[in-house]
Short mmCIF file of C-alpha atoms and ligand atoms in Angstrom, two decimals:
data_model
loop_
_atom_site.label_atom_id
_atom_site.label_comp_id
_atom_site.label_asym_id
_atom_site.label_seq_id
_atom_site.Cartn_x
_atom_site.Cartn_y
_atom_site.Cartn_z
CA MET A 1320 88.33 -15.45 22.52
CA LYS A 1321 87.78 -13.51 19.23
CA THR A 1322 84.76 -15.98 18.55
CA VAL A 1323 83.23 -15.61 22.32
CA SER A 1324 82.86 -12.24 22.16
CA LYS A 1325 81.32 -11.96 18.46
CA TRP A 1326 78.79 -14.46 20.22
CA VAL A 1327 78.58 -11.98 22.97
CA GLY A 1328 77.94 -9.14 20.71
CA ILE A 1329 75.08 -11.01 18.73
CA ILE A 1330 73.33 -12.23 21.79
CA LEU A 1331 73.21 -8.57 23.25
CA ALA A 1332 71.90 -6.97 19.35
CA LEU A 1333 69.72 -10.10 20.10
CA VAL A 1334 68.41 -8.66 23.34
CA LEU A 1335 68.15 -4.93 22.17
CA VAL A 1336 66.23 -6.09 19.66
CA VAL A 1337 63.76 -7.81 21.35
CA GLY A 1338 63.74 -5.08 23.87
CA ALA A 1339 62.86 -2.65 21.48
CA ILE A 1340 60.35 -4.87 19.69
CA ALA A 1341 58.45 -5.76 22.83
CA ALA A 1342 58.32 -2.18 23.80
CA PHE A 1343 56.65 -0.91 20.72
CA TYR A 1344 54.26 -3.41 21.34
CA LEU A 1345 53.56 -2.66 24.56
CA LYS A 1346 53.38 1.04 23.32
CA SER A 1347 50.95 0.19 20.73
CA LYS A 1348 48.76 -2.25 22.81
CA PHE A 1349 48.03 1.01 25.31
CA GLU A 1350 47.46 3.35 21.79
CA ASN A 1351 45.05 1.24 20.64
CA LEU A 1352 43.27 0.70 24.01
CA SER A 1353 42.73 4.76 24.60
CA LYS A 1354 41.71 4.72 20.57
CA ARG A 1355 38.79 3.07 21.12
CA THR A 1356 35.10 3.79 20.75
CA LEU A 1357 32.91 2.23 22.37
CA GLU A 1358 28.65 2.73 22.49
CA PRO A 1359 27.42 1.09 25.56
CA LYS A 1360 23.65 0.98 25.50
CA VAL A 1361 22.71 3.44 28.12
CA THR A 1362 19.04 3.54 30.50
CA ALA A 1363 17.83 6.50 31.01
CA VAL A 1364 17.39 7.39 34.69
CA PRO A 1365 15.33 10.94 35.77
CA ILE A 1366 17.35 13.59 36.44
CA LEU A 1367 15.79 15.31 40.18
CA SER A 1368 15.92 18.74 40.35
CA ASP A 1369 13.65 19.46 44.04
CA SER A 1370 15.51 21.09 46.71
CA ALA A 1371 16.08 17.85 48.80
CA SER A 1372 17.37 16.09 45.69
CA LEU A 1373 19.85 18.35 44.98
CA GLU A 1374 21.14 18.35 48.66
CA ARG A 1375 21.51 15.02 48.64
CA GLY A 1376 23.13 15.07 45.04
CA LYS A 1377 25.57 17.93 46.83
CA VAL A 1378 26.84 15.39 49.41
CA LEU A 1379 27.40 12.48 46.65
CA ALA A 1380 29.44 15.16 44.72
CA VAL A 1381 31.84 15.91 47.61
CA ALA A 1382 33.69 12.85 46.33
CA CYS A 1383 34.53 14.06 43.24
CA ARG A 1384 36.12 17.33 44.45
CA ASN A 1385 39.51 14.90 45.13
CA CYS A 1386 39.83 14.99 41.78
CA HIS A 1387 37.98 17.09 39.73
CA GLY A 1388 38.83 20.35 41.95
CA ASN A 1389 36.28 21.83 45.11
CA ASP A 1390 35.16 24.41 42.18
CA TYR A 1391 34.80 21.06 39.67
CA ALA A 1392 36.34 23.21 37.12
CA GLY A 1393 39.38 20.57 36.75
CA LEU A 1394 42.77 20.21 38.16
CA ASP A 1395 45.94 18.92 36.74
CA PHE A 1396 45.54 15.49 38.07
CA PHE A 1397 48.91 14.22 37.55
CA ASN A 1398 52.29 16.17 36.08
CA ASP A 1399 55.68 13.74 36.48
CA PRO A 1400 58.45 14.44 34.20
CA SER A 1401 58.71 10.76 33.90
CA ILE A 1402 55.01 9.71 33.16
CA GLY A 1403 53.78 12.53 31.63
CA TYR A 1404 50.59 15.09 32.37
CA MET A 1405 47.20 14.21 32.61
CA SER A 1406 44.16 16.72 33.33
CA SER A 1407 40.79 15.82 35.53
CA PRO A 1408 37.90 17.39 33.14
CA ASN A 1409 36.47 20.99 34.22
CA LEU A 1410 32.44 19.68 34.92
CA THR A 1411 31.25 22.90 35.53
CA GLY A 1412 29.82 23.42 31.92
CA ALA A 1413 31.00 26.88 31.06
CA LYS A 1414 32.06 27.45 27.58
CA GLY A 1415 34.96 24.93 26.56
CA SER A 1416 34.82 22.37 29.63
CA ALA A 1417 34.03 18.73 29.40
CA THR A 1418 30.27 19.13 29.77
CA GLU A 1419 29.55 21.93 27.89
CA ASN A 1420 27.20 20.38 25.80
CA TYR A 1421 26.50 17.23 28.10
CA GLY A 1422 22.86 15.99 27.71
CA ASP A 1423 21.12 14.07 30.41
CA LEU A 1424 22.49 10.28 28.78
CA ASP A 1425 25.51 11.64 28.20
CA TRP A 1426 25.51 11.93 32.05
CA THR A 1427 24.63 8.48 33.10
CA ARG A 1428 26.81 7.08 29.98
CA THR A 1429 30.09 8.73 31.97
CA LEU A 1430 29.57 7.79 35.08
CA ARG A 1431 27.67 4.52 34.83
CA HIS A 1432 29.59 3.27 31.91
CA GLY A 1433 32.64 5.28 31.76
CA VAL A 1434 32.49 6.41 28.45
CA ASN A 1435 32.22 10.21 27.44
CA PRO A 1436 29.59 11.19 24.88
CA SER A 1437 32.14 11.11 21.43
CA GLY A 1438 32.72 6.98 22.80
CA LYS A 1439 36.22 7.67 24.10
CA PRO A 1440 37.06 5.26 27.16
CA LEU A 1441 38.00 7.08 30.48
CA MET A 1442 40.70 6.83 32.32
CA VAL A 1443 41.30 6.61 35.88
CA MET A 1444 37.33 8.30 36.46
CA PRO A 1445 36.06 5.51 38.91
CA SER A 1446 32.64 5.03 37.02
CA GLU A 1447 32.88 1.19 38.36
CA VAL A 1448 32.34 2.73 41.68
CA ILE A 1449 29.98 5.84 40.99
CA GLY A 1450 27.84 3.85 38.34
CA GLN A 1451 26.84 1.60 41.81
CA LEU A 1452 25.13 4.23 42.93
CA SER A 1453 20.88 4.01 42.93
CA ASP A 1454 18.77 5.46 40.11
CA GLN A 1455 17.59 7.75 42.61
CA ASP A 1456 20.61 9.13 43.94
CA LEU A 1457 22.51 9.33 40.32
CA GLY A 1458 19.71 11.21 39.26
CA SER A 1459 20.41 13.44 42.07
CA LEU A 1460 24.30 13.74 42.08
CA ILE A 1461 23.80 14.55 38.30
CA GLY A 1462 20.87 17.54 39.02
CA TYR A 1463 23.27 18.96 41.47
CA MET A 1464 25.90 18.76 39.18
CA LYS A 1465 23.87 20.62 36.43
CA THR A 1466 23.61 23.41 38.63
CA VAL A 1467 27.23 24.04 39.62
CA PRO A 1468 28.74 27.62 39.34
CA GLU A 1469 30.47 27.64 35.40
CA ILE A 1470 33.98 28.32 35.70
CA GLU A 1471 36.13 29.02 32.88
CA LYS A 1472 39.25 27.46 33.30
CA PRO A 1473 41.73 25.97 30.42
CA LEU A 1474 43.60 22.74 30.86
CA GLY A 1475 46.57 20.75 29.19
CA ALA A 1476 45.81 18.18 27.35
CA THR A 1477 46.33 14.52 28.67
CA GLN A 1478 49.87 13.54 27.44
CA PHE A 1479 52.49 10.45 28.17
CA THR A 1480 55.91 9.56 27.91
CA PHE A 1481 56.63 6.43 25.18
CA MET A 1482 58.26 5.16 28.90
CA ALA A 1483 54.69 5.22 30.38
CA LYS A 1484 52.81 4.13 27.47
CA ILE A 1485 55.13 0.59 27.60
CA LEU A 1486 54.82 0.59 31.84
CA ALA A 1487 50.63 1.10 30.64
CA GLY A 1488 50.96 -1.08 28.02
CA ALA A 1489 52.47 -3.94 30.59
CA GLY A 1490 49.87 -3.05 33.01
CA MET A 1491 52.15 -1.73 35.72
CA PHE A 1492 49.49 1.06 36.26
CA GLY A 1493 46.34 -1.59 37.09
CA ASN A 1494 43.64 -1.54 35.28
CA LEU A 1495 43.43 2.19 33.45
CA TYR A 1496 39.58 1.68 32.47
CA PRO A 1497 37.28 1.10 34.63
CA CYS A 1498 35.13 0.56 31.13
CA ASP A 1499 36.93 -2.73 31.01
CA ILE A 1500 35.17 -4.23 34.05
CA ILE A 1501 31.90 -2.43 34.11
CA LYS A 1502 29.55 -5.33 32.93
CA HIS A 1503 27.25 -2.95 30.71
CA ASP A 1504 24.27 -5.52 30.14
CA GLU A 1505 24.05 -5.33 34.10
CA VAL A 1506 24.39 -1.55 35.27
CA GLN A 1507 21.06 -0.34 35.45
CA SER A 1508 21.06 -0.06 39.11
CA ILE A 1509 18.14 -0.74 41.61
CA PRO A 1510 15.81 2.33 41.86
CA HIS A 1511 16.51 3.60 45.27
CA VAL A 1512 18.21 3.04 48.76
CA GLU A 1513 16.63 4.58 52.07
CA ILE A 1514 19.14 6.26 53.96
CA SER A 1515 18.99 3.97 57.52
CA ASN A 1516 21.47 2.71 60.05
CA SER A 1517 21.67 -1.00 58.84
CA PRO A 1518 24.21 -2.65 57.61
CA GLU A 1519 22.89 -3.00 54.21
CA TYR A 1520 22.90 0.82 53.67
CA GLY A 1521 26.68 0.48 54.98
CA ALA A 1522 27.25 -2.21 52.33
CA TYR A 1523 25.60 0.00 49.73
CA PHE A 1524 27.94 2.76 50.98
CA VAL A 1525 31.03 0.70 50.49
CA ARG A 1526 29.96 -0.36 46.94
CA TYR A 1527 29.55 3.06 45.78
CA GLU A 1528 32.40 5.19 47.42
CA GLY A 1529 35.00 2.06 46.31
CA CYS A 1530 36.10 1.18 49.90
CA LYS A 1531 36.85 -2.48 48.44
CA SER A 1532 38.98 -0.57 45.28
CA CYS A 1533 41.47 0.06 47.91
CA HIS A 1534 41.19 -1.88 50.61
CA GLY A 1535 40.36 -5.35 49.04
CA ALA A 1536 37.98 -7.16 48.38
CA THR A 1537 37.82 -8.55 51.56
CA LEU A 1538 38.46 -5.38 53.41
CA ASN A 1539 41.11 -6.49 55.15
CA GLY A 1540 43.91 -4.50 53.17
CA GLY A 1541 44.99 -3.44 49.20
CA VAL A 1542 47.65 -1.90 47.67
CA SER A 1543 47.45 0.57 44.88
CA PRO A 1544 49.21 0.23 41.73
CA ASP A 1545 50.28 4.12 42.84
CA PRO A 1546 54.04 3.51 44.30
CA ILE A 1547 53.61 6.55 46.29
CA SER A 1548 50.30 5.80 47.93
CA PRO A 1549 50.40 4.07 51.16
CA PRO A 1550 48.40 0.21 50.96
CA GLY A 1551 44.71 0.62 51.88
CA LEU A 1552 44.67 -0.86 55.40
CA ASN A 1553 42.86 -3.74 57.01
CA ILE A 1554 39.73 -2.02 57.92
CA THR A 1555 37.62 -5.16 59.10
CA PRO A 1556 36.88 -5.77 63.07
CA ALA A 1557 40.47 -7.22 63.10
CA GLY A 1558 42.29 -3.58 62.27
CA ASN A 1559 42.37 -0.49 64.16
CA ILE A 1560 38.81 0.14 63.24
CA GLY A 1561 37.43 -3.28 65.76
CA LYS A 1562 38.89 -1.09 68.49
CA TRP A 1563 36.72 2.41 67.79
CA THR A 1564 33.24 4.07 68.61
CA LEU A 1565 31.03 5.22 66.34
CA ASP A 1566 32.40 8.38 67.12
CA GLN A 1567 35.58 8.01 66.73
CA PHE A 1568 35.07 6.55 63.23
CA ARG A 1569 32.62 9.55 62.67
CA GLU A 1570 35.79 11.73 63.47
CA THR A 1571 38.00 9.93 61.68
CA VAL A 1572 36.31 10.37 58.29
CA ARG A 1573 35.31 14.44 59.30
CA SER A 1574 39.13 15.37 60.20
CA GLY A 1575 41.60 13.23 58.28
CA LYS A 1576 42.80 11.46 62.13
CA THR A 1577 42.28 8.44 63.60
CA PRO A 1578 42.22 7.65 67.49
CA GLU A 1579 45.82 6.51 67.00
CA GLY A 1580 46.74 9.90 66.07
CA LYS A 1581 47.40 9.24 62.35
CA ILE A 1582 46.41 11.35 59.70
CA LEU A 1583 45.28 10.68 56.31
CA ASP A 1584 46.31 12.24 53.09
CA PRO A 1585 43.29 12.69 50.81
CA LYS A 1586 44.75 12.09 47.89
CA PHE A 1587 44.90 8.69 49.15
CA MET A 1588 42.18 7.67 51.21
CA PRO A 1589 39.55 10.26 50.02
CA TRP A 1590 37.62 10.98 53.50
CA PRO A 1591 36.24 14.25 52.94
CA GLY A 1592 33.43 12.72 50.00
CA ILE A 1593 32.86 9.82 52.57
CA GLY A 1594 33.06 12.44 55.79
CA ALA A 1595 30.32 14.66 53.69
CA HIS A 1596 27.39 12.16 54.84
CA ASN A 1597 25.31 12.72 57.57
CA ASP A 1598 25.36 10.66 60.90
CA ILE A 1599 22.92 8.06 60.03
CA GLU A 1600 24.48 6.96 56.99
CA LEU A 1601 27.78 6.89 58.69
CA GLU A 1602 26.45 4.89 61.69
CA GLY A 1603 25.33 2.23 58.62
CA LEU A 1604 28.58 2.47 57.40
CA PHE A 1605 30.52 1.81 60.45
CA ASN A 1606 27.67 -0.94 61.68
CA TYR A 1607 28.54 -2.75 58.10
CA LEU A 1608 32.40 -2.63 58.96
CA LYS A 1609 31.90 -4.22 62.39
CA SER A 1610 29.80 -6.72 61.10
CA GLN A 1611 32.50 -7.46 58.48
CA PRO A 1612 34.52 -11.18 59.62
CA ALA A 1613 37.91 -9.90 61.46
CA LEU A 1614 40.35 -10.77 58.89
CA ALA A 1615 44.06 -11.26 59.21
CA ASN A 1616 46.01 -8.60 57.12
CA SER A 1617 45.85 -9.66 53.13
CA PRO A 1618 49.32 -11.26 52.29
CA GLU A 1619 49.52 -8.22 49.70
CA LEU A 1620 48.88 -5.86 52.67
CA ASP A 1621 51.54 -7.20 54.93
CA LYS A 1622 53.99 -7.63 52.42
CA LYS A 1623 53.79 -3.53 51.34
CA LEU A 1624 54.13 -2.59 55.43
CA LYS A 1625 56.46 -4.61 55.87
CA ASP A 1626 58.73 -3.16 52.79
CA MET A 1627 57.53 0.50 53.73
CA ALA A 1628 59.32 -0.65 57.63
CA LYS A 1629 62.71 -1.49 55.74
CA LYS A 1630 62.99 2.21 54.31
C1 HEC B 1717 39.88 9.01 41.25
C2 HEC B 1717 39.92 10.47 40.78
C3 HEC B 1717 38.51 10.92 40.01
C4 HEC B 1717 37.08 10.73 41.27
C5 HEC B 1717 37.08 10.23 42.09
C6 HEC B 1717 36.00 11.42 39.93
N1 HEC B 1717 36.91 11.29 38.79
FE1 HEC B 1717 35.44 11.74 37.09
N2 HEC B 1717 37.50 11.68 36.01
C7 HEC B 1717 38.74 11.61 36.41
C8 HEC B 1717 39.48 11.89 35.14
C9 HEC B 1717 40.78 11.31 36.03
C10 HEC B 1717 39.06 12.00 34.00
C11 HEC B 1717 39.51 12.11 32.75
C12 HEC B 1717 39.55 10.74 32.04
C13 HEC B 1717 40.38 10.80 30.87
O1 HEC B 1717 40.34 12.27 30.18
O2 HEC B 1717 40.34 9.82 29.96
C14 HEC B 1717 37.91 12.40 34.48
C15 HEC B 1717 36.57 12.66 33.78
C16 HEC B 1717 35.06 12.70 34.17
C17 HEC B 1717 34.24 12.99 33.10
C18 HEC B 1717 34.02 12.84 31.41
C19 HEC B 1717 34.35 14.69 30.95
C20 HEC B 1717 34.38 13.76 29.21
O3 HEC B 1717 35.33 13.62 28.74
O4 HEC B 1717 33.05 13.99 28.78
C21 HEC B 1717 33.07 13.35 34.02
C22 HEC B 1717 31.26 13.73 33.30
C23 HEC B 1717 33.58 13.27 35.23
N3 HEC B 1717 34.74 12.62 35.30
C24 HEC B 1717 32.33 13.56 36.54
C25 HEC B 1717 33.08 13.07 37.51
C26 HEC B 1717 31.97 13.25 38.79
C27 HEC B 1717 30.70 13.63 38.87
C28 HEC B 1717 32.31 12.82 40.03
C29 HEC B 1717 32.03 12.22 41.49
C30 HEC B 1717 30.49 11.59 41.45
C31 HEC B 1717 34.10 12.10 39.29
N4 HEC B 1717 33.93 12.42 38.61
C32 HEC B 1717 34.56 11.68 39.99
C33 HEC B 1717 39.01 11.73 37.48
C34 HEC B 1717 38.21 11.31 38.85
C1 HEC B 1718 41.48 5.86 46.72
C2 HEC B 1718 41.17 4.27 47.52
C3 HEC B 1718 40.86 4.36 49.32
C4 HEC B 1718 39.81 4.62 49.21
C5 HEC B 1718 38.05 4.23 48.28
C6 HEC B 1718 39.07 4.69 50.40
N1 HEC B 1718 40.05 4.42 51.55
FE1 HEC B 1718 40.43 3.60 53.19
N2 HEC B 1718 42.17 4.29 53.00
C7 HEC B 1718 43.21 4.42 51.97
C8 HEC B 1718 44.52 4.24 52.24
C9 HEC B 1718 45.89 4.23 51.40
C10 HEC B 1718 44.38 4.73 53.83
C11 HEC B 1718 45.41 4.10 54.73
C12 HEC B 1718 46.33 6.08 54.77
C13 HEC B 1718 47.52 6.17 55.35
O1 HEC B 1718 48.07 4.87 55.89
O2 HEC B 1718 47.86 6.98 55.47
C14 HEC B 1718 43.40 4.50 54.22
C15 HEC B 1718 43.12 4.58 55.77
C16 HEC B 1718 41.47 4.38 56.25
C17 HEC B 1718 41.00 3.92 57.48
C18 HEC B 1718 41.94 4.45 58.71
C19 HEC B 1718 42.43 2.87 59.22
C20 HEC B 1718 43.19 2.52 60.08
O3 HEC B 1718 43.67 2.00 60.88
O4 HEC B 1718 43.96 3.90 60.41
C21 HEC B 1718 39.98 3.35 57.34
C22 HEC B 1718 39.00 3.83 58.44
C23 HEC B 1718 39.68 3.88 56.28
N3 HEC B 1718 40.26 3.62 55.54
C24 HEC B 1718 38.47 3.55 55.79
C25 HEC B 1718 37.50 3.83 54.69
C26 HEC B 1718 36.29 3.37 54.25
C27 HEC B 1718 35.13 2.89 55.05
C28 HEC B 1718 35.80 3.72 52.59
C29 HEC B 1718 34.91 3.86 51.71
C30 HEC B 1718 33.73 4.41 52.11
C31 HEC B 1718 37.35 4.13 52.00
N4 HEC B 1718 38.07 3.98 53.34
C32 HEC B 1718 37.42 4.54 50.73
C33 HEC B 1718 42.51 4.05 50.80
C34 HEC B 1718 41.40 4.49 50.59
#
């Protein structure tokens, strides 16, 4: 009996030691990822400031408000005792803001490469998507961002708990650094895409609004690493959208309420940035979605829906 309990003790101690080593390994893996500095080669785009371009930039910038606040002065992006605190930076150029000393090339580096002026890889900031904008649209967006009113707003410093670092190192939050999926040598975009109601324009819209990041590569459903987020539903014609008219689609992305009566939470489905676009653009987007093959729900989506139904 004695030797048995001795062995149990040794095994338990070993498990604890291995667990602690694994935890420290994962934590430092994450810390090393965040401490890197990167120097992507940045190609300048013309920054536009004529009134039509600023109008266009203003529409494109609505998508940024979801995370950077309606006044672009930044937010407490999340604040959770078990994970830690993260702010989304102040973009108004005011004293003390992240963009206070931004030059044109700095904007392009951040938005296309996901790396800030000091070479820091940016987390969560969806540069892999925003970087798909044509040169003209990106130049309009940056032109507009340089005109937003300066607002001084102090924000806390990002700080993760020990546990969060372990989970992040283990990849539990998905890929946190868009700069790791961006093909830096290839991010020079098409000069201009003419706005139209064509599915081709809709395909461009889908790229720069990142629908596939949440609805899956083939748009038939995706699951967020954020456990409290509902899944990105099937938006091929096999989903609800297949039954909607163009007007109902526009109404959905402008009001956040679907024809079936579902209220879409903008925290998870960023409809305000989509609905800000004009009727012709939304028609192009709708035409693109309707032109896709009608695919049954992806297995990840079905699994998540089943799990949710159990609760
Ligand atoms: C899903 C949320 C989200 C969206 C949408 C988003 N951002 Fe960000 N952005 C962030 C977060 C979070 C950070 C901070 C990242 C960090 O500190 O690692 C950030 C960082 C930045 C920075 C870098 C500031 C610095 O430190 O130099 C700029 C500039 C920026 N965002 C501009 C934009 C613009 C312009 C848009 C819209 C076209 C936008 N962001 C959309 C979340 C978002
Ligand atoms: C940040 C993630 C995210 C992005 C980006 C995103 N969506 Fe969604 N979308 C969701 C989630 C999550 C839901 C489900 C919300 C719910 O169930 O409450 C949803 C729901 C929808 C619905 C309602 C579907 C239904 O059957 O009720 C439509 C339509 C839709 N999205 C279209 C789009 C389009 C088009 C784009 C790109 C232009 C897009 N979404 C971009 C996350 C996203």
